[in-house]
Amino acid sequence: MVLADKNETVRNGRRSRGPSPQNGNVQLESTSEEESPVPVDKIRVGRDFQATCPELQPEAQRRPEQLADRALLVWSPTEAIPDIKLENYIVLAKDKYGYNGEQALGMLFWHKHDLDRAMLDLANFTPFPDEWSVEDKVLFEQAFQFHGKSFYRIRQMVRIIRQASPNIL
């Protein structure tokens, strides 16, 4: 059985087995006078380092239009529509009008779960395509392999290739 030496030091009255990671990286202090010392992060304690929280507003005083960056609800399930009717509606929206499931449910929610009104309105809107064409996928994969995660360069490369080859679209 092999035992490793314990590298214990005393810091702030407590035993430590070496430097602890800070922000995911281990930082060692420099002991050489020639090297510049690496700053060690500290946990700051005291009133000067505390966050200030706003006062809690009662619900009656809250105004949603004043809140920044609110999410938009596009679907909320209901018990009023049987599952089989809901599935048939989604299939119709996908097959006949090119909607995806989320878009079809959003249309139904917009019409307050009224299937008849939602079905009539499906033809009035052109859904945004949710999938890329095969050519777009190939272009993106090639650009990704070439540029890695530099999406600015990927966008430039895909745009240049599309302009040079208009038959791709």
PDB file of N, CA and C in Angstrom, residues 55-96:
ATOM      1  N   GLU A  55     -36.987  46.917  -2.612  1.00  0.00           N
ATOM      2  CA  GLU A  55     -38.099  46.588  -1.723  1.00  0.00           C
ATOM      3  C   GLU A  55     -39.072  45.657  -2.435  1.00  0.00           C
ATOM      4  N   LEU A  56     -39.659  44.739  -1.697  1.00  0.00           N
ATOM      5  CA  LEU A  56     -40.654  43.830  -2.252  1.00  0.00           C
ATOM      6  C   LEU A  56     -41.963  44.589  -2.452  1.00  0.00           C
ATOM      7  N   GLN A  57     -42.499  44.512  -3.665  1.00  0.00           N
ATOM      8  CA  GLN A  57     -43.774  45.167  -3.946  1.00  0.00           C
ATOM      9  C   GLN A  57     -44.894  44.153  -3.789  1.00  0.00           C
ATOM     10  N   PRO A  58     -45.976  44.530  -3.131  1.00  0.00           N
ATOM     11  CA  PRO A  58     -47.129  43.631  -3.050  1.00  0.00           C
ATOM     12  C   PRO A  58     -47.689  43.366  -4.448  1.00  0.00           C
ATOM     13  N   GLU A  59     -48.320  42.217  -4.633  1.00  0.00           N
ATOM     14  CA  GLU A  59     -48.831  41.838  -5.954  1.00  0.00           C
ATOM     15  C   GLU A  59     -49.793  42.869  -6.522  1.00  0.00           C
ATOM     16  N   ALA A  60     -50.564  43.510  -5.678  1.00  0.00           N
ATOM     17  CA  ALA A  60     -51.542  44.495  -6.149  1.00  0.00           C
ATOM     18  C   ALA A  60     -50.860  45.704  -6.796  1.00  0.00           C
ATOM     19  N   GLN A  61     -49.625  45.997  -6.402  1.00  0.00           N
ATOM     20  CA  GLN A  61     -48.916  47.156  -6.943  1.00  0.00           C
ATOM     21  C   GLN A  61     -48.034  46.808  -8.145  1.00  0.00           C
ATOM     22  N   ARG A  62     -47.855  45.541  -8.436  1.00  0.00           N
ATOM     23  CA  ARG A  62     -46.994  45.137  -9.549  1.00  0.00           C
ATOM     24  C   ARG A  62     -47.689  45.387 -10.876  1.00  0.00           C
ATOM     25  N   ARG A  63     -46.937  45.897 -11.830  1.00  0.00           N
ATOM     26  CA  ARG A  63     -47.477  46.153 -13.164  1.00  0.00           C
ATOM     27  C   ARG A  63     -46.609  45.413 -14.174  1.00  0.00           C
ATOM     28  N   PRO A  64     -47.158  44.377 -14.813  1.00  0.00           N
ATOM     29  CA  PRO A  64     -46.355  43.552 -15.721  1.00  0.00           C
ATOM     30  C   PRO A  64     -45.737  44.327 -16.881  1.00  0.00           C
ATOM     31  N   GLU A  65     -46.390  45.389 -17.350  1.00  0.00           N
ATOM     32  CA  GLU A  65     -45.850  46.127 -18.491  1.00  0.00           C
ATOM     33  C   GLU A  65     -44.563  46.868 -18.138  1.00  0.00           C
ATOM     34  N   GLN A  66     -44.285  47.055 -16.854  1.00  0.00           N
ATOM     35  CA  GLN A  66     -43.064  47.732 -16.443  1.00  0.00           C
ATOM     36  C   GLN A  66     -41.894  46.767 -16.292  1.00  0.00           C
ATOM     37  N   LEU A  67     -42.157  45.486 -16.291  1.00  0.00           N
ATOM     38  CA  LEU A  67     -41.089  44.512 -16.144  1.00  0.00           C
ATOM     39  C   LEU A  67     -40.374  44.321 -17.474  1.00  0.00           C
ATOM     40  N   ALA A  68     -39.084  44.238 -17.412  1.00  0.00           N
ATOM     41  CA  ALA A  68     -38.298  44.051 -18.635  1.00  0.00           C
ATOM     42  C   ALA A  68     -38.229  42.572 -18.989  1.00  0.00           C
ATOM     43  N   ASP A  69     -38.214  42.306 -20.282  1.00  0.00           N
ATOM     44  CA  ASP A  69     -37.946  40.965 -20.798  1.00  0.00           C
ATOM     45  C   ASP A  69     -38.918  39.912 -20.274  1.00  0.00           C
ATOM     46  N   ARG A  70     -40.172  40.077 -20.572  1.00  0.00           N
ATOM     47  CA  ARG A  70     -41.189  39.111 -20.164  1.00  0.00           C
ATOM     48  C   ARG A  70     -41.345  38.048 -21.234  1.00  0.00           C
ATOM     49  N   ALA A  71     -41.559  36.825 -20.830  1.00  0.00           N
ATOM     50  CA  ALA A  71     -41.780  35.728 -21.770  1.00  0.00           C
ATOM     51  C   ALA A  71     -43.212  35.786 -22.295  1.00  0.00           C
ATOM     52  N   LEU A  72     -43.412  35.241 -23.472  1.00  0.00           N
ATOM     53  CA  LEU A  72     -44.730  35.222 -24.084  1.00  0.00           C
ATOM     54  C   LEU A  72     -45.273  33.801 -24.022  1.00  0.00           C
ATOM     55  N   LEU A  73     -46.397  33.633 -23.387  1.00  0.00           N
ATOM     56  CA  LEU A  73     -47.031  32.324 -23.296  1.00  0.00           C
ATOM     57  C   LEU A  73     -47.667  31.991 -24.634  1.00  0.00           C
ATOM     58  N   VAL A  74     -47.284  30.844 -25.221  1.00  0.00           N
ATOM     59  CA  VAL A  74     -47.842  30.461 -26.519  1.00  0.00           C
ATOM     60  C   VAL A  74     -48.734  29.237 -26.429  1.00  0.00           C
ATOM     61  N   TRP A  75     -48.750  28.556 -25.289  1.00  0.00           N
ATOM     62  CA  TRP A  75     -49.632  27.403 -25.158  1.00  0.00           C
ATOM     63  C   TRP A  75     -49.898  27.129 -23.692  1.00  0.00           C
ATOM     64  N   SER A  76     -51.136  26.839 -23.403  1.00  0.00           N
ATOM     65  CA  SER A  76     -51.545  26.421 -22.074  1.00  0.00           C
ATOM     66  C   SER A  76     -52.574  25.316 -22.261  1.00  0.00           C
ATOM     67  N   PRO A  77     -52.310  24.121 -21.767  1.00  0.00           N
ATOM     68  CA  PRO A  77     -53.240  23.006 -21.989  1.00  0.00           C
ATOM     69  C   PRO A  77     -54.594  23.252 -21.332  1.00  0.00           C
ATOM     70  N   THR A  78     -55.588  22.584 -21.880  1.00  0.00           N
ATOM     71  CA  THR A  78     -56.942  22.689 -21.339  1.00  0.00           C
ATOM     72  C   THR A  78     -57.582  21.311 -21.333  1.00  0.00           C
ATOM     73  N   GLU A  79     -58.473  21.107 -20.414  1.00  0.00           N
ATOM     74  CA  GLU A  79     -59.209  19.841 -20.338  1.00  0.00           C
ATOM     75  C   GLU A  79     -60.415  19.845 -21.280  1.00  0.00           C
ATOM     76  N   ALA A  80     -60.743  21.001 -21.845  1.00  0.00           N
ATOM     77  CA  ALA A  80     -61.942  21.123 -22.680  1.00  0.00           C
ATOM     78  C   ALA A  80     -61.804  20.411 -24.025  1.00  0.00           C
ATOM     79  N   ILE A  81     -60.582  20.189 -24.479  1.00  0.00           N
ATOM     80  CA  ILE A  81     -60.361  19.537 -25.777  1.00  0.00           C
ATOM     81  C   ILE A  81     -59.832  18.129 -25.539  1.00  0.00           C
ATOM     82  N   PRO A  82     -60.522  17.116 -26.044  1.00  0.00           N
ATOM     83  CA  PRO A  82     -60.014  15.743 -25.900  1.00  0.00           C
ATOM     84  C   PRO A  82     -58.687  15.572 -26.650  1.00  0.00           C
ATOM     85  N   ASP A  83     -57.848  14.690 -26.147  1.00  0.00           N
ATOM     86  CA  ASP A  83     -56.526  14.483 -26.732  1.00  0.00           C
ATOM     87  C   ASP A  83     -56.592  14.082 -28.202  1.00  0.00           C
ATOM     88  N   ILE A  84     -57.552  13.248 -28.567  1.00  0.00           N
ATOM     89  CA  ILE A  84     -57.637  12.785 -29.953  1.00  0.00           C
ATOM     90  C   ILE A  84     -57.950  13.947 -30.897  1.00  0.00           C
ATOM     91  N   LYS A  85     -58.822  14.878 -30.471  1.00  0.00           N
ATOM     92  CA  LYS A  85     -59.133  16.045 -31.304  1.00  0.00           C
ATOM     93  C   LYS A  85     -57.913  16.960 -31.423  1.00  0.00           C
ATOM     94  N   LEU A  86     -57.199  17.102 -30.331  1.00  0.00           N
ATOM     95  CA  LEU A  86     -55.999  17.934 -30.334  1.00  0.00           C
ATOM     96  C   LEU A  86     -54.941  17.347 -31.271  1.00  0.00           C
ATOM     97  N   GLU A  87     -54.754  16.035 -31.212  1.00  0.00           N
ATOM     98  CA  GLU A  87     -53.785  15.377 -32.096  1.00  0.00           C
ATOM     99  C   GLU A  87     -54.198  15.511 -33.558  1.00  0.00           C
ATOM    100  N   ASN A  88     -55.477  15.361 -33.858  1.00  0.00           N
ATOM    101  CA  ASN A  88     -55.958  15.521 -35.234  1.00  0.00           C
ATOM    102  C   ASN A  88     -55.731  16.947 -35.741  1.00  0.00           C
ATOM    103  N   TYR A  89     -55.958  17.924 -34.872  1.00  0.00           N
ATOM    104  CA  TYR A  89     -55.731  19.326 -35.235  1.00  0.00           C
ATOM    105  C   TYR A  89     -54.259  19.558 -35.569  1.00  0.00           C
ATOM    106  N   ILE A  90     -53.361  19.028 -34.745  1.00  0.00           N
ATOM    107  CA  ILE A  90     -51.928  19.214 -34.978  1.00  0.00           C
ATOM    108  C   ILE A  90     -51.498  18.540 -36.276  1.00  0.00           C
ATOM    109  N   VAL A  91     -52.006  17.331 -36.531  1.00  0.00           N
ATOM    110  CA  VAL A  91     -51.677  16.624 -37.776  1.00  0.00           C
ATOM    111  C   VAL A  91     -52.156  17.424 -38.984  1.00  0.00           C
ATOM    112  N   LEU A  92     -53.371  17.962 -38.915  1.00  0.00           N
ATOM    113  CA  LEU A  92     -53.903  18.784 -40.007  1.00  0.00           C
ATOM    114  C   LEU A  92     -53.026  20.016 -40.231  1.00  0.00           C
ATOM    115  N   ALA A  93     -52.662  20.688 -39.151  1.00  0.00           N
ATOM    116  CA  ALA A  93     -51.844  21.899 -39.265  1.00  0.00           C
ATOM    117  C   ALA A  93     -50.473  21.582 -39.868  1.00  0.00           C
ATOM    118  N   LYS A  94     -49.907  20.439 -39.500  1.00  0.00           N
ATOM    119  CA  LYS A  94     -48.595  20.054 -40.030  1.00  0.00           C
ATOM    120  C   LYS A  94     -48.683  19.649 -41.495  1.00  0.00           C
ATOM    121  N   ASP A  95     -49.597  18.728 -41.799  1.00  0.00           N
ATOM    122  CA  ASP A  95     -49.655  18.142 -43.140  1.00  0.00           C
ATOM    123  C   ASP A  95     -50.195  19.105 -44.191  1.00  0.00           C
ATOM    124  N   LYS A  96     -51.244  19.819 -43.868  1.00  0.00           N
ATOM    125  CA  LYS A  96     -51.899  20.648 -44.873  1.00  0.00           C
ATOM    126  C   LYS A  96     -51.302  22.049 -44.981  1.00  0.00           C
TER     127      LYS A  96
END
